Tab-separated table of C-alpha atoms and ligand atoms in Angstrom:
chain	number	residue	atom	x	y	z
A	326	MET	CA	57.658	28.060	130.162
A	327	ALA	CA	54.470	26.143	129.216
A	328	LYS	CA	54.379	24.769	125.682
A	329	THR	CA	51.577	24.476	123.168
A	330	HIS	CA	51.304	23.562	119.515
A	331	PHE	CA	51.472	25.775	116.467
A	332	GLY	CA	50.525	23.255	113.800
A	333	PHE	CA	52.912	20.333	114.404
A	334	GLN	CA	55.533	22.521	116.102
A	335	GLN	CA	55.866	22.870	119.868
A	336	VAL	CA	56.143	26.550	120.805
A	337	ASP	CA	56.062	28.582	124.015
A	338	GLU	CA	52.471	29.395	124.919
A	339	THR	CA	53.314	33.087	124.846
A	340	GLU	CA	54.410	32.840	121.202
A	341	LYS	CA	51.443	31.079	119.649
A	342	ALA	CA	49.185	34.134	119.295
A	343	SER	CA	51.838	36.127	117.454
A	344	GLN	CA	52.590	33.200	115.127
A	345	VAL	CA	48.874	32.796	114.370
A	346	ALA	CA	48.701	36.572	113.835
A	347	GLY	CA	51.503	36.269	111.270
A	348	VAL	CA	49.489	33.673	109.331
A	349	PHE	CA	46.360	35.827	109.173
A	350	HIS	CA	48.164	39.088	108.402
A	351	SER	CA	49.726	37.212	105.509
A	352	VAL	CA	46.576	35.582	104.109
A	353	ALA	CA	43.987	38.340	104.773
A	354	SER	CA	43.909	39.887	101.301
A	355	LYS	CA	43.529	36.505	99.541
A	356	TYR	CA	41.500	34.798	102.271
A	357	ASP	CA	38.105	34.727	100.535
A	358	LEU	CA	39.520	33.634	97.188
A	359	MET	CA	41.521	30.853	98.835
A	360	ASN	CA	38.495	29.688	100.830
A	361	ASP	CA	36.529	29.121	97.643
A	362	PHE	CA	39.468	27.411	95.903
A	363	MET	CA	40.410	25.166	98.809
A	364	SER	CA	36.920	23.997	99.709
A	365	PHE	CA	35.484	24.000	96.153
A	366	GLY	CA	32.944	26.477	97.535
A	367	LEU	CA	31.817	24.016	100.219
A	368	HIS	CA	32.528	26.511	103.019
A	369	ARG	CA	29.483	28.442	101.766
A	370	ILE	CA	27.272	25.379	102.316
A	371	TRP	CA	28.758	24.702	105.775
A	372	LYS	CA	28.118	28.328	106.737
A	373	ALA	CA	24.599	28.319	105.249
A	374	PHE	CA	23.773	25.228	107.318
A	375	THR	CA	25.076	27.025	110.408
A	376	ILE	CA	22.949	30.098	109.717
A	377	GLY	CA	19.867	27.914	109.232
A	378	ALA	CA	20.544	25.924	112.400
A	379	ALA	CA	21.012	29.165	114.370
A	380	ASN	CA	17.282	29.855	113.976
A	381	VAL	CA	17.853	33.547	114.541
A	382	PHE	CA	15.019	36.029	114.714
A	383	ALA	CA	14.526	39.769	114.597
A	384	GLY	CA	15.863	41.776	117.512
A	385	GLN	CA	18.490	39.277	118.720
A	386	ARG	CA	22.000	40.165	119.876
A	387	ILE	CA	24.816	38.183	118.272
A	388	LEU	CA	28.595	38.136	118.600
A	389	ASP	CA	30.601	36.584	115.765
A	390	ILE	CA	34.042	35.783	117.183
A	391	ALA	CA	37.069	35.248	114.928
A	392	GLY	CA	34.709	36.549	112.273
A	393	GLY	CA	37.446	37.448	109.800
A	394	THR	CA	36.043	38.642	106.503
A	395	GLY	CA	32.483	38.669	107.806
A	396	ASP	CA	30.572	35.847	106.065
A	397	LEU	CA	28.584	34.791	109.134
A	398	ALA	CA	28.120	38.292	110.558
A	399	PHE	CA	26.686	39.570	107.289
A	400	ALA	CA	24.261	36.664	106.868
A	401	LEU	CA	23.177	36.893	110.515
A	402	SER	CA	22.612	40.639	110.273
A	403	LYS	CA	19.980	40.002	107.584
A	404	LYS	CA	18.089	37.783	110.030
A	405	VAL	CA	18.099	40.074	113.078
A	406	GLY	CA	16.960	43.107	111.123
A	407	LEU	CA	17.223	46.709	112.262
A	408	THR	CA	16.142	45.967	115.819
A	409	GLY	CA	18.883	43.382	116.305
A	410	GLU	CA	22.601	43.731	116.957
A	411	VAL	CA	25.380	41.751	115.272
A	412	TRP	CA	29.027	42.385	116.134
A	413	LEU	CA	31.831	41.314	113.829
A	414	SER	CA	34.935	40.640	115.891
A	415	ASP	CA	38.421	39.271	115.375
A	416	ILE	CA	41.786	39.483	117.088
A	417	ASN	CA	43.565	40.251	113.830
A	418	SER	CA	43.460	43.802	112.437
A	419	SER	CA	44.165	42.721	108.841
A	420	MET	CA	41.313	40.206	108.775
A	421	LEU	CA	38.965	42.608	110.543
A	422	THR	CA	39.812	45.421	108.125
A	423	VAL	CA	39.025	43.204	105.133
A	424	GLY	CA	35.787	42.126	106.847
A	425	ARG	CA	34.725	45.656	107.758
A	426	ASP	CA	35.435	46.953	104.223
A	427	ARG	CA	33.515	44.075	102.737
A	428	LEU	CA	30.513	44.770	104.978
A	429	ILE	CA	30.559	48.443	103.984
A	430	ASP	CA	30.713	47.439	100.291
A	431	GLN	CA	27.638	45.279	100.901
A	432	GLY	CA	25.833	48.243	102.469
A	433	SER	CA	26.037	46.887	105.992
A	434	LEU	CA	27.221	49.052	108.897
A	435	LEU	CA	27.785	46.497	111.627
A	436	PRO	CA	29.889	47.318	114.660
A	437	CYS	CA	33.357	45.786	114.280
A	438	VAL	CA	35.567	45.181	117.272
A	439	GLN	CA	39.089	43.835	117.655
A	440	LEU	CA	39.025	41.349	120.497
A	441	ASP	CA	40.671	38.241	121.844
A	442	ALA	CA	38.201	35.399	122.398
A	443	GLU	CA	40.071	34.594	125.603
A	444	ASN	CA	39.063	37.940	127.113
A	445	ILE	CA	35.736	39.098	125.662
A	446	PRO	CA	34.986	42.734	126.588
A	447	PHE	CA	31.224	42.335	127.039
A	448	PRO	CA	29.146	41.808	130.168
A	449	GLY	CA	27.942	38.352	131.121
A	450	SER	CA	24.756	36.982	129.513
A	451	TYR	CA	24.773	39.775	126.893
A	452	PHE	CA	24.261	37.730	123.709
A	453	ASP	CA	21.471	35.491	122.457
A	454	LEU	CA	23.963	33.810	120.170
A	455	VAL	CA	27.738	33.560	119.925
A	456	THR	CA	29.255	32.123	116.738
A	457	VAL	CA	32.780	31.070	115.782
A	458	SER	CA	33.538	29.636	112.369
A	459	PHE	CA	36.943	28.135	111.670
A	460	GLY	CA	38.494	30.182	114.473
A	461	LEU	CA	38.648	28.020	117.598
A	462	ARG	CA	41.555	25.842	116.493
A	463	ASN	CA	43.779	28.923	116.261
A	464	MET	CA	43.244	29.967	119.872
A	465	THR	CA	45.978	29.293	122.419
A	466	HIS	CA	43.792	28.437	125.414
A	467	LYS	CA	40.633	26.929	123.948
A	468	GLU	CA	39.119	26.189	127.371
A	469	ILE	CA	39.463	29.844	128.393
A	470	ALA	CA	37.926	31.027	125.121
A	471	LEU	CA	35.030	28.562	125.463
A	472	LYS	CA	34.471	29.654	129.046
A	473	GLU	CA	34.315	33.273	127.899
A	474	MET	CA	31.786	32.346	125.196
A	475	CYS	CA	29.660	30.595	127.798
A	476	ARG	CA	29.879	33.629	130.086
A	477	VAL	CA	28.598	36.116	127.471
A	478	THR	CA	25.827	33.766	126.236
A	479	ARG	CA	22.563	34.503	128.002
A	480	PRO	CA	20.574	31.737	129.705
A	481	GLY	CA	18.307	30.364	126.970
A	482	GLY	CA	20.881	31.294	124.323
A	483	LYS	CA	23.561	29.286	122.547
A	484	THR	CA	27.116	29.263	121.233
A	485	MET	CA	27.830	27.664	117.859
A	486	ILE	CA	31.263	26.453	116.810
A	487	LEU	CA	31.778	25.541	113.167
A	488	GLU	CA	35.206	23.989	112.751
A	489	PHE	CA	37.244	21.433	110.839
A	490	SER	CA	37.064	18.111	112.590
A	491	LYS	CA	37.869	14.426	112.207
A	492	PRO	CA	36.578	12.776	109.014
A	493	VAL	CA	35.369	9.207	108.804
A	494	GLN	CA	38.144	6.634	108.330
A	495	ILE	CA	37.441	5.942	104.654
A	496	LEU	CA	38.084	9.590	103.734
A	497	GLN	CA	41.334	9.839	105.701
A	498	PRO	CA	43.904	8.871	102.989
A	499	ILE	CA	42.555	11.230	100.338
A	500	TYR	CA	41.998	13.931	102.938
A	501	ASP	CA	45.624	13.639	104.088
A	502	TRP	CA	46.897	13.764	100.522
A	503	TYR	CA	44.758	16.812	99.779
A	504	SER	CA	45.710	18.582	103.025
A	505	PHE	CA	49.458	18.068	102.918
A	506	LYS	CA	50.139	18.046	99.170
A	507	VAL	CA	47.461	20.101	97.460
A	508	LEU	CA	46.725	22.816	100.049
A	509	PRO	CA	50.305	24.134	100.442
A	510	TRP	CA	50.724	23.972	96.654
A	511	LEU	CA	47.487	25.948	96.137
A	512	GLY	CA	48.600	28.430	98.802
A	513	LYS	CA	51.831	28.945	96.919
A	514	GLN	CA	50.145	29.395	93.525
A	515	VAL	CA	47.276	31.636	94.604
A	516	ALA	CA	48.528	33.483	97.686
A	517	GLN	CA	52.317	33.087	97.255
A	518	ASP	CA	52.283	31.572	100.739
A	519	ALA	CA	52.709	27.801	101.124
A	520	ALA	CA	53.638	27.972	104.823
A	521	SER	CA	50.317	29.420	106.000
A	522	TYR	CA	48.412	26.649	104.255
A	523	GLN	CA	50.748	24.010	105.653
A	524	TYR	CA	49.836	25.488	109.076
A	525	LEU	CA	46.141	25.231	108.168
A	526	ALA	CA	46.471	21.488	107.475
A	527	GLU	CA	48.536	20.879	110.613
A	528	SER	CA	46.281	22.939	112.885
A	529	ILE	CA	43.274	20.887	111.778
A	530	ARG	CA	45.064	17.654	112.762
A	531	MET	CA	45.868	19.070	116.200
A	532	HIS	CA	42.294	20.183	116.877
A	533	PRO	CA	40.121	18.076	119.225
A	534	ASP	CA	37.734	15.656	117.524
A	535	GLN	CA	33.941	15.914	117.777
A	536	GLU	CA	33.525	14.070	121.086
A	537	VAL	CA	36.444	15.782	122.825
A	538	LEU	CA	35.246	19.232	121.806
A	539	LYS	CA	31.723	18.405	122.952
A	540	GLN	CA	33.054	17.433	126.379
A	541	MET	CA	35.186	20.589	126.555
A	542	MET	CA	32.055	22.675	125.962
A	543	LEU	CA	30.152	20.838	128.666
A	544	ASP	CA	33.106	21.250	131.036
A	545	VAL	CA	33.084	25.060	130.754
A	546	GLY	CA	29.421	25.256	131.764
A	547	PHE	CA	27.185	24.681	128.757
A	548	ASP	CA	24.226	22.462	129.625
A	549	GLN	CA	23.742	20.568	126.380
A	550	VAL	CA	25.788	20.197	123.179
A	551	GLU	CA	24.493	18.912	119.829
A	552	VAL	CA	27.013	17.874	117.194
A	553	HIS	CA	26.276	17.988	113.462
A	554	ARG	CA	28.863	16.319	111.244
A	555	MET	CA	29.160	17.612	107.677
A	556	SER	CA	30.975	16.300	104.601
A	557	GLY	CA	31.870	13.009	106.266
A	558	GLY	CA	33.093	14.694	109.448
A	559	ILE	CA	35.575	16.991	107.686
A	560	VAL	CA	33.642	19.759	109.387
A	561	ALA	CA	31.469	19.719	112.510
A	562	LEU	CA	29.019	22.182	113.982
A	563	HIS	CA	28.809	22.129	117.787
A	564	MET	CA	25.684	23.819	119.136
A	565	ALA	CA	26.038	24.453	122.862
A	566	TYR	CA	22.998	25.535	124.861
A	567	LYS	CA	22.985	27.419	128.148
A	568	TYR	CA	19.828	26.944	130.213
B	62	SAM	C1	40.255	30.768	109.375
B	62	SAM	S1	39.810	32.383	109.911
B	62	SAM	C2	38.049	32.288	109.981
B	62	SAM	C3	37.366	33.540	109.509
B	62	SAM	C4	35.858	33.453	109.366
B	62	SAM	N1	35.218	33.190	110.640
B	62	SAM	C5	35.445	32.411	108.370
B	62	SAM	O1	34.805	31.428	108.749
B	62	SAM	O2	35.752	32.566	107.189
B	62	SAM	C6	40.274	32.294	111.601
B	62	SAM	C7	40.200	33.634	112.324
B	62	SAM	O3	40.393	33.415	113.717
B	62	SAM	C8	40.983	34.594	114.228
B	62	SAM	N2	41.521	34.347	115.572
B	62	SAM	C9	42.557	33.561	115.910
B	62	SAM	N3	42.749	33.582	117.241
B	62	SAM	C10	41.792	34.393	117.764
B	62	SAM	C11	41.466	34.808	119.087
B	62	SAM	N4	42.175	34.395	120.151
B	62	SAM	N5	40.414	35.638	119.257
B	62	SAM	C12	39.704	36.078	118.205
B	62	SAM	N6	39.973	35.725	116.917
B	62	SAM	C13	41.004	34.888	116.694
B	62	SAM	C14	42.031	34.918	113.182
B	62	SAM	O4	42.537	36.218	113.292
B	62	SAM	C15	41.255	34.639	111.885
B	62	SAM	O5	40.654	35.794	111.371
């Protein structure tokens, strides 16, 4: 049986998705609160940068994958207007339910679909833009998911991946201390769940760095990839263009 990683643990490939599902079923109800606590609100700036860089205009079709509680989908829906189409999607029903309810509370009736990024149920070249924020590192077969994103992106369109990445060397000690000491403690205090936040820290360490991810995106068929490092490389935005 092929193995993969779930945080620092080696698990059977067939088990990773259900273990990741367990994490997100557990954190869904406190996800937004924890995001603000853990990042000191910085995730809002990282997402705002992503929305700006997307350069979206009215009438475009967008798929937000691993969209969770809907931050990107909601902001993007404002840009495409009534003639556009933004889909909020996620593999996890608990996260998607929180996201859908939040969109409704904000007066937004976007289509919401439960889907696995490794098998996207849309025709090829359907979307002007595909986005994934903080989702890719949780996927079992990242190459397959990236290939699927490339397939559903139309020629002339792009896929944007916002994800934790590798910070510059000088930040590493404090980042490690924060990730492995503070995050699980915060998870325990706020969400009564230290283990999920230990997984968060470990999954970030196992995720490919900026250059490796860029190459992976080129390898699945994108023609050009721009990388924007944010907060000293703690987060990176990969913008992959399909010609
Ligand atoms: C950290 S949350 C990110 C949520 C949101 N995009 C954000 O930035 O706040 C990661 C999400 O990835 C989703 N996910 C994990 N594996 C997935 C897959 N194979 N396909 C689609 N979504 C997946 C999880 O269910 C979870 O909602």
